[in-house]
């Protein structure tokens, strides 16, 4: 079993982003819905710097990014965009602190992982940092130091929390398969060696010594085995994108103590099935893998399929509450 297998994750939580721009309202919703596994919400509707990429760029140490027409670009000094990102993060932390007084238990914070960051942050020449191995190393080191400081700040504000770090890596599969487009859009950057990808992630996972790391990707072909070897205690994914080709890697991950954050509640607006129906696929997977039904609640956290920034506030609240009910269904009727 992995060293984090004894950590008590909550049965349900959110992915990260929510609609709207009111930090207090978001923190109140999240802490009220997930009493035993809240998370720090992201509110990208506020504009550049409140999005996951901008927020993480604002955490970097001795590297700074600004918004250009093509996206976020690395520069020499902190500018207006960095200051805005840090200001919004501070506002979100103030709100979270207000609604987590006396809280004790797991608390999740999210940041963009090193490879998705390298695929989306531009160098001065307009190409992705991914095009330059040295830039990738510098970015990963800067991110590691920034996350250390961020986690220490969250811990200071919520002393009873056991911090779970989620690294958002939606572009990881594209990086591994050489599918990230160049600035011109006509070519793609070459695939990064799997061992380099794994080692970079392992180094970053190792910086969070106080708790487990979850890696989230809502893209197809999540590299479960690579993430497990890199030390991820849990993998968060869009359940609807799994194929039977993923079975072996998932089975091995569960048996090694890796937790599954199963994104079974749709992150696009629409009618929701009953809670039992939402987790039916998880039970089916379990049977297919020949795993003990009794393990289900111990191995699975129920989440939305991806972030909820693009839906109405009403649907977002409904989807989060649905995760809690679906997790309860899974625990009560694992068969």
Short mmCIF file of C-alpha atoms in Angstrom, two decimals:
data_model
loop_
_atom_site.label_atom_id
_atom_site.label_comp_id
_atom_site.label_asym_id
_atom_site.label_seq_id
_atom_site.Cartn_x
_atom_site.Cartn_y
_atom_site.Cartn_z
CA UNK A 1 0.00 0.00 0.00
CA UNK A 2 1.18 3.56 -0.62
CA UNK A 3 2.34 5.71 2.29
CA UNK A 4 -0.77 7.87 1.88
CA UNK A 5 -3.18 4.95 1.97
CA UNK A 6 -3.90 5.63 5.67
CA UNK A 7 -4.83 9.26 4.99
CA UNK A 8 -8.54 9.89 5.51
CA UNK A 9 -9.86 11.46 2.31
CA UNK A 10 -13.48 12.60 2.32
CA UNK A 11 -16.10 10.65 0.33
CA UNK A 12 -16.86 13.56 -2.04
CA UNK A 13 -15.40 16.92 -3.07
CA UNK A 14 -15.27 19.35 -6.00
CA UNK A 15 -12.65 19.74 -8.71
CA UNK A 16 -11.82 23.44 -8.32
CA UNK A 17 -13.58 26.07 -10.41
CA UNK A 18 -17.04 27.47 -9.76
CA UNK A 19 -19.18 30.09 -11.56
CA UNK A 20 -19.58 33.67 -10.35
CA UNK A 21 -17.21 36.10 -8.71
CA UNK A 22 -18.17 36.22 -5.03
CA UNK A 23 -15.42 34.57 -2.95
CA UNK A 24 -17.48 34.47 0.26
CA UNK A 25 -20.47 32.89 -1.47
CA UNK A 26 -18.21 30.25 -3.07
CA UNK A 27 -16.45 29.42 0.22
CA UNK A 28 -19.80 29.21 2.02
CA UNK A 29 -21.19 26.83 -0.64
CA UNK A 30 -18.13 24.57 -0.62
CA UNK A 31 -17.75 24.33 3.17
CA UNK A 32 -21.50 23.86 3.62
CA UNK A 33 -21.72 21.10 1.02
CA UNK A 34 -18.52 19.19 1.75
CA UNK A 35 -18.39 19.21 5.53
CA UNK A 36 -15.62 16.61 5.59
CA UNK A 37 -13.63 17.48 2.43
CA UNK A 38 -13.92 21.15 1.37
CA UNK A 39 -11.64 22.74 -1.23
CA UNK A 40 -10.37 26.23 -2.06
CA UNK A 41 -12.65 27.44 -4.90
CA UNK A 42 -11.40 29.14 -8.07
CA UNK A 43 -13.60 31.79 -9.70
CA UNK A 44 -12.25 32.39 -13.24
CA UNK A 45 -15.24 34.58 -14.24
CA UNK A 46 -13.49 37.46 -12.44
CA UNK A 47 -10.97 37.62 -15.31
CA UNK A 48 -7.29 36.88 -16.06
CA UNK A 49 -5.47 35.98 -12.87
CA UNK A 50 -8.51 34.29 -11.34
CA UNK A 51 -8.31 31.43 -13.89
CA UNK A 52 -6.30 28.36 -12.89
CA UNK A 53 -3.37 29.25 -15.13
CA UNK A 54 -3.19 32.86 -13.95
CA UNK A 55 -3.58 31.88 -10.30
CA UNK A 56 -0.71 29.41 -10.53
CA UNK A 57 1.44 31.87 -12.50
CA UNK A 58 0.91 34.29 -9.61
CA UNK A 59 2.34 31.70 -7.20
CA UNK A 60 5.64 31.30 -9.09
CA UNK A 61 8.81 32.40 -7.28
CA UNK A 62 11.27 34.61 -9.19
CA UNK A 63 9.32 34.03 -12.41
CA UNK A 64 6.54 36.37 -13.47
CA UNK A 65 3.86 36.21 -16.14
CA UNK A 66 1.66 38.76 -17.84
CA UNK A 67 -1.32 38.50 -20.16
CA UNK A 68 -0.64 38.95 -23.87
CA UNK A 69 -3.25 38.61 -26.66
CA UNK A 70 -2.04 35.03 -27.19
CA UNK A 71 -2.14 34.06 -23.49
CA UNK A 72 0.11 34.15 -20.42
CA UNK A 73 3.75 35.02 -21.15
CA UNK A 74 6.78 34.94 -18.86
CA UNK A 75 8.45 38.31 -18.23
CA UNK A 76 11.14 39.93 -16.10
CA UNK A 77 9.20 41.51 -13.28
CA UNK A 78 5.84 41.32 -11.54
CA UNK A 79 3.28 43.45 -13.33
CA UNK A 80 -0.38 44.28 -12.96
CA UNK A 81 -1.51 40.74 -13.87
CA UNK A 82 0.68 39.07 -11.22
CA UNK A 83 -0.53 41.53 -8.58
CA UNK A 84 -4.15 40.91 -9.57
CA UNK A 85 -3.71 37.13 -9.38
CA UNK A 86 -2.17 37.38 -5.90
CA UNK A 87 -4.86 39.80 -4.72
CA UNK A 88 -7.67 37.45 -5.80
CA UNK A 89 -5.95 34.48 -4.19
CA UNK A 90 -5.71 36.48 -0.97
CA UNK A 91 -9.42 37.29 -1.19
CA UNK A 92 -10.25 33.60 -1.69
CA UNK A 93 -8.07 32.59 1.27
CA UNK A 94 -9.73 35.22 3.48
CA UNK A 95 -13.14 33.77 2.59
CA UNK A 96 -12.02 30.17 3.12
CA UNK A 97 -10.50 31.07 6.50
CA UNK A 98 -13.76 32.71 7.57
CA UNK A 99 -15.81 29.58 6.85
CA UNK A 100 -13.32 26.98 8.18
CA UNK A 101 -12.98 28.23 11.76
CA UNK A 102 -12.28 25.20 14.01
CA UNK A 103 -12.28 22.90 10.94
CA UNK A 104 -10.27 19.72 11.28
CA UNK A 105 -9.90 17.27 8.42
CA UNK A 106 -8.80 17.10 4.79
CA UNK A 107 -8.82 20.36 2.81
CA UNK A 108 -7.93 20.44 -0.90
CA UNK A 109 -6.09 23.22 -2.73
CA UNK A 110 -5.47 23.19 -6.49
CA UNK A 111 -2.68 24.46 -8.74
CA UNK A 112 -1.71 23.80 -12.34
CA UNK A 113 0.92 21.06 -12.59
CA UNK A 114 4.35 21.60 -14.18
CA UNK A 115 3.60 20.05 -17.59
CA UNK A 116 0.30 21.81 -18.25
CA UNK A 117 2.00 25.01 -17.09
CA UNK A 118 4.88 24.41 -19.54
CA UNK A 119 2.37 23.71 -22.35
CA UNK A 120 0.48 27.00 -21.78
CA UNK A 121 2.96 29.58 -20.47
CA UNK A 122 4.81 31.32 -23.30
CA UNK A 123 8.47 32.30 -23.43
CA UNK A 124 9.47 35.74 -24.74
CA UNK A 125 9.54 34.40 -28.31
CA UNK A 126 5.88 33.38 -28.05
CA UNK A 127 6.54 29.62 -28.01
CA UNK A 128 5.41 27.47 -25.10
CA UNK A 129 7.95 26.90 -22.32
CA UNK A 130 7.54 23.23 -23.31
CA UNK A 131 9.81 23.95 -26.31
CA UNK A 132 12.82 24.54 -24.00
CA UNK A 133 13.92 21.80 -21.54
CA UNK A 134 15.81 24.38 -19.43
CA UNK A 135 12.70 26.55 -19.16
CA UNK A 136 10.68 23.48 -18.10
CA UNK A 137 13.16 22.76 -15.31
CA UNK A 138 13.15 26.39 -14.13
CA UNK A 139 9.35 26.47 -14.20
CA UNK A 140 9.04 23.26 -12.16
CA UNK A 141 11.54 24.53 -9.56
CA UNK A 142 9.77 27.90 -9.29
CA UNK A 143 6.39 26.17 -8.98
CA UNK A 144 7.69 23.83 -6.24
CA UNK A 145 8.89 26.78 -4.15
CA UNK A 146 5.68 28.75 -4.80
CA UNK A 147 3.53 25.78 -3.75
CA UNK A 148 5.57 25.33 -0.58
CA UNK A 149 4.83 28.93 0.37
CA UNK A 150 1.17 28.69 -0.64
CA UNK A 151 0.58 25.50 1.38
CA UNK A 152 2.30 27.04 4.41
CA UNK A 153 -0.03 30.06 4.13
CA UNK A 154 -3.16 27.88 3.89
CA UNK A 155 -1.96 25.83 6.88
CA UNK A 156 -1.41 29.02 8.89
CA UNK A 157 -4.97 30.15 8.15
CA UNK A 158 -6.62 26.74 8.72
CA UNK A 159 -4.37 25.11 11.33
CA UNK A 160 -6.58 22.04 11.81
CA UNK A 161 -6.59 21.14 8.11
CA UNK A 162 -4.77 18.17 6.60
CA UNK A 163 -3.81 19.67 3.26
CA UNK A 164 -4.34 17.78 0.03
CA UNK A 165 -2.57 19.29 -2.99
CA UNK A 166 -4.26 18.80 -6.36
CA UNK A 167 -2.10 19.31 -9.44
CA UNK A 168 -4.25 20.07 -12.49
CA UNK A 169 -2.66 18.37 -15.50
CA UNK A 170 -5.25 18.39 -18.33
CA UNK A 171 -2.46 18.74 -20.94
CA UNK A 172 -0.31 15.91 -19.57
CA UNK A 173 -1.47 13.35 -22.15
CA UNK A 174 -0.85 15.84 -24.99
CA UNK A 175 2.68 16.50 -23.64
CA UNK A 176 3.44 12.76 -23.50
CA UNK A 177 2.13 12.13 -27.03
CA UNK A 178 3.55 15.21 -28.77
CA UNK A 179 0.17 16.83 -29.39
CA UNK A 180 0.80 20.34 -28.02
CA UNK A 181 0.65 22.79 -30.93
CA UNK A 182 3.41 25.32 -31.64
CA UNK A 183 2.63 29.06 -31.74
CA UNK A 184 1.99 28.90 -35.50
CA UNK A 185 -0.52 26.10 -35.00
CA UNK A 186 0.94 24.18 -37.96
CA UNK A 187 3.25 21.88 -36.03
CA UNK A 188 3.37 20.24 -32.61
CA UNK A 189 6.09 20.21 -29.97
CA UNK A 190 7.90 16.91 -29.75
CA UNK A 191 6.78 14.47 -27.06
CA UNK A 192 8.62 14.80 -23.76
CA UNK A 193 10.42 11.67 -22.57
CA UNK A 194 8.18 9.77 -20.12
CA UNK A 195 10.99 9.40 -17.59
CA UNK A 196 11.55 13.17 -17.51
CA UNK A 197 7.81 13.76 -17.11
CA UNK A 198 7.64 11.22 -14.29
CA UNK A 199 10.73 12.51 -12.48
CA UNK A 200 9.52 16.14 -12.63
CA UNK A 201 6.18 15.12 -11.15
CA UNK A 202 7.88 12.97 -8.51
CA UNK A 203 10.05 15.91 -7.44
CA UNK A 204 7.01 18.16 -7.17
CA UNK A 205 4.95 15.56 -5.27
CA UNK A 206 7.89 15.31 -2.86
CA UNK A 207 7.66 19.02 -1.99
CA UNK A 208 4.29 18.48 -0.25
CA UNK A 209 5.64 16.62 2.75
CA UNK A 210 2.60 17.40 4.92
CA UNK A 211 0.02 15.38 2.99
CA UNK A 212 -1.02 13.60 -0.18
CA UNK A 213 -1.00 14.85 -3.77
CA UNK A 214 -3.85 14.26 -6.24
CA UNK A 215 -3.27 14.68 -9.97
CA UNK A 216 -6.33 15.76 -11.94
CA UNK A 217 -6.89 15.39 -15.67
CA UNK A 218 -10.24 15.58 -17.44
CA UNK A 219 -8.63 14.48 -20.76
CA UNK A 220 -8.80 10.97 -22.25
CA UNK A 221 -5.92 8.50 -21.78
CA UNK A 222 -4.94 9.50 -18.25
CA UNK A 223 -1.51 7.89 -17.57
CA UNK A 224 -2.53 6.13 -14.34
CA UNK A 225 0.61 3.97 -14.06
CA UNK A 226 2.98 6.92 -14.59
CA UNK A 227 1.15 9.02 -11.99
CA UNK A 228 1.22 6.16 -9.49
CA UNK A 229 4.98 5.72 -9.97
CA UNK A 230 5.45 9.50 -9.57
CA UNK A 231 3.95 9.23 -6.09
CA UNK A 232 0.42 10.57 -6.61
CA UNK A 233 -1.75 9.35 -3.74
CA UNK A 234 -4.85 9.80 -5.89
CA UNK A 235 -5.83 10.38 -9.52
CA UNK A 236 -8.81 12.59 -10.41
CA UNK A 237 -10.44 12.03 -13.81
CA UNK A 238 -13.58 12.27 -15.93
CA UNK A 239 -15.12 8.82 -15.45
CA UNK A 240 -17.05 9.01 -18.75
CA UNK A 241 -13.76 9.05 -20.72
CA UNK A 242 -12.50 5.70 -19.37
CA UNK A 243 -12.26 2.76 -21.72
CA UNK A 244 -11.63 -0.90 -20.96
CA UNK A 245 -8.02 -0.26 -22.04
CA UNK A 246 -7.63 1.61 -18.74
CA UNK A 247 -8.81 -1.35 -16.64
CA UNK A 248 -5.44 -2.94 -15.93
CA UNK A 249 -3.75 0.32 -14.91
CA UNK A 250 -6.70 1.27 -12.69
CA UNK A 251 -6.80 -2.15 -11.03
CA UNK A 252 -3.06 -1.98 -10.30
CA UNK A 253 -3.40 1.56 -8.97
CA UNK A 254 -6.23 0.62 -6.57
CA UNK A 255 -4.36 -2.45 -5.35
CA UNK A 256 -1.28 -0.27 -4.71
CA UNK A 257 -3.38 2.04 -2.51
CA UNK A 258 -3.96 4.85 -5.02
CA UNK A 259 -7.33 6.54 -4.47
CA UNK A 260 -9.64 7.30 -7.39
CA UNK A 261 -11.35 10.69 -7.57
CA UNK A 262 -14.11 9.53 -9.90
CA UNK A 263 -15.65 12.40 -11.88
CA UNK A 264 -19.13 10.93 -12.34
CA UNK A 265 -21.34 14.03 -11.98
CA UNK A 266 -21.57 15.94 -15.31
CA UNK A 267 -19.75 19.28 -15.37
CA UNK A 268 -21.99 20.46 -18.23
CA UNK A 269 -25.45 21.68 -17.35
CA UNK A 270 -28.31 19.23 -17.74
CA UNK A 271 -30.64 16.96 -15.78
CA UNK A 272 -28.89 14.79 -13.16
CA UNK A 273 -29.68 11.11 -12.74
CA UNK A 274 -30.53 9.74 -9.32
CA UNK A 275 -27.46 9.42 -7.02
CA UNK A 276 -27.32 5.62 -7.36
CA UNK A 277 -27.38 5.97 -11.15
CA UNK A 278 -24.45 8.37 -11.07
CA UNK A 279 -22.18 5.77 -9.45
CA UNK A 280 -23.49 2.73 -11.31
CA UNK A 281 -20.49 2.84 -13.66
CA UNK A 282 -18.11 2.76 -10.70
CA UNK A 283 -19.80 -0.39 -9.35
CA UNK A 284 -19.64 -1.95 -12.84
CA UNK A 285 -15.91 -1.14 -13.12
CA UNK A 286 -15.32 -2.70 -9.70
CA UNK A 287 -17.04 -5.93 -10.73
CA UNK A 288 -15.11 -6.00 -14.01
CA UNK A 289 -11.82 -5.63 -12.12
CA UNK A 290 -12.79 -8.30 -9.61
CA UNK A 291 -12.20 -5.93 -6.68
CA UNK A 292 -13.93 -6.30 -3.33
CA UNK A 293 -17.10 -4.15 -3.09
CA UNK A 294 -16.13 -3.43 0.51
CA UNK A 295 -13.14 -1.49 -0.82
CA UNK A 296 -15.28 0.97 -2.79
CA UNK A 297 -15.88 3.65 -0.18
CA UNK A 298 -12.25 3.30 0.97
CA UNK A 299 -10.87 3.77 -2.54
CA UNK A 300 -13.19 6.27 -4.26
CA UNK A 301 -13.98 9.96 -3.77
CA UNK A 302 -16.90 11.20 -5.88
CA UNK A 303 -16.45 14.50 -7.79
CA UNK A 304 -17.85 16.35 -10.79
CA UNK A 305 -16.26 15.31 -14.11
CA UNK A 306 -14.33 18.60 -14.32
CA UNK A 307 -14.51 22.21 -13.12
CA UNK A 308 -17.89 23.94 -12.96
CA UNK A 309 -16.92 27.46 -14.09
CA UNK A 310 -19.08 27.23 -17.22
CA UNK A 311 -22.41 26.38 -15.59
CA UNK A 312 -25.04 28.44 -13.74
CA UNK A 313 -24.60 28.95 -9.99
CA UNK A 314 -27.78 26.94 -9.39
CA UNK A 315 -26.50 23.92 -11.34
CA UNK A 316 -23.09 24.17 -9.64
CA UNK A 317 -24.69 23.96 -6.18
CA UNK A 318 -26.89 21.09 -7.36
CA UNK A 319 -23.93 19.17 -8.85
CA UNK A 320 -21.82 19.54 -5.69
CA UNK A 321 -24.67 18.37 -3.45
CA UNK A 322 -25.28 15.48 -5.87
CA UNK A 323 -21.65 14.34 -5.38
CA UNK A 324 -22.30 13.99 -1.64
CA UNK A 325 -25.50 11.98 -2.19
CA UNK A 326 -23.84 9.76 -4.83
CA UNK A 327 -20.94 9.02 -2.47
CA UNK A 328 -23.41 8.07 0.25
CA UNK A 329 -25.14 5.70 -2.19
CA UNK A 330 -21.80 4.08 -2.99
CA UNK A 331 -21.00 3.59 0.71
CA UNK A 332 -24.47 2.29 1.61
CA UNK A 333 -24.82 -0.10 -1.35
CA UNK A 334 -21.35 -1.07 -2.62
CA UNK A 335 -22.77 -4.10 -4.46
#
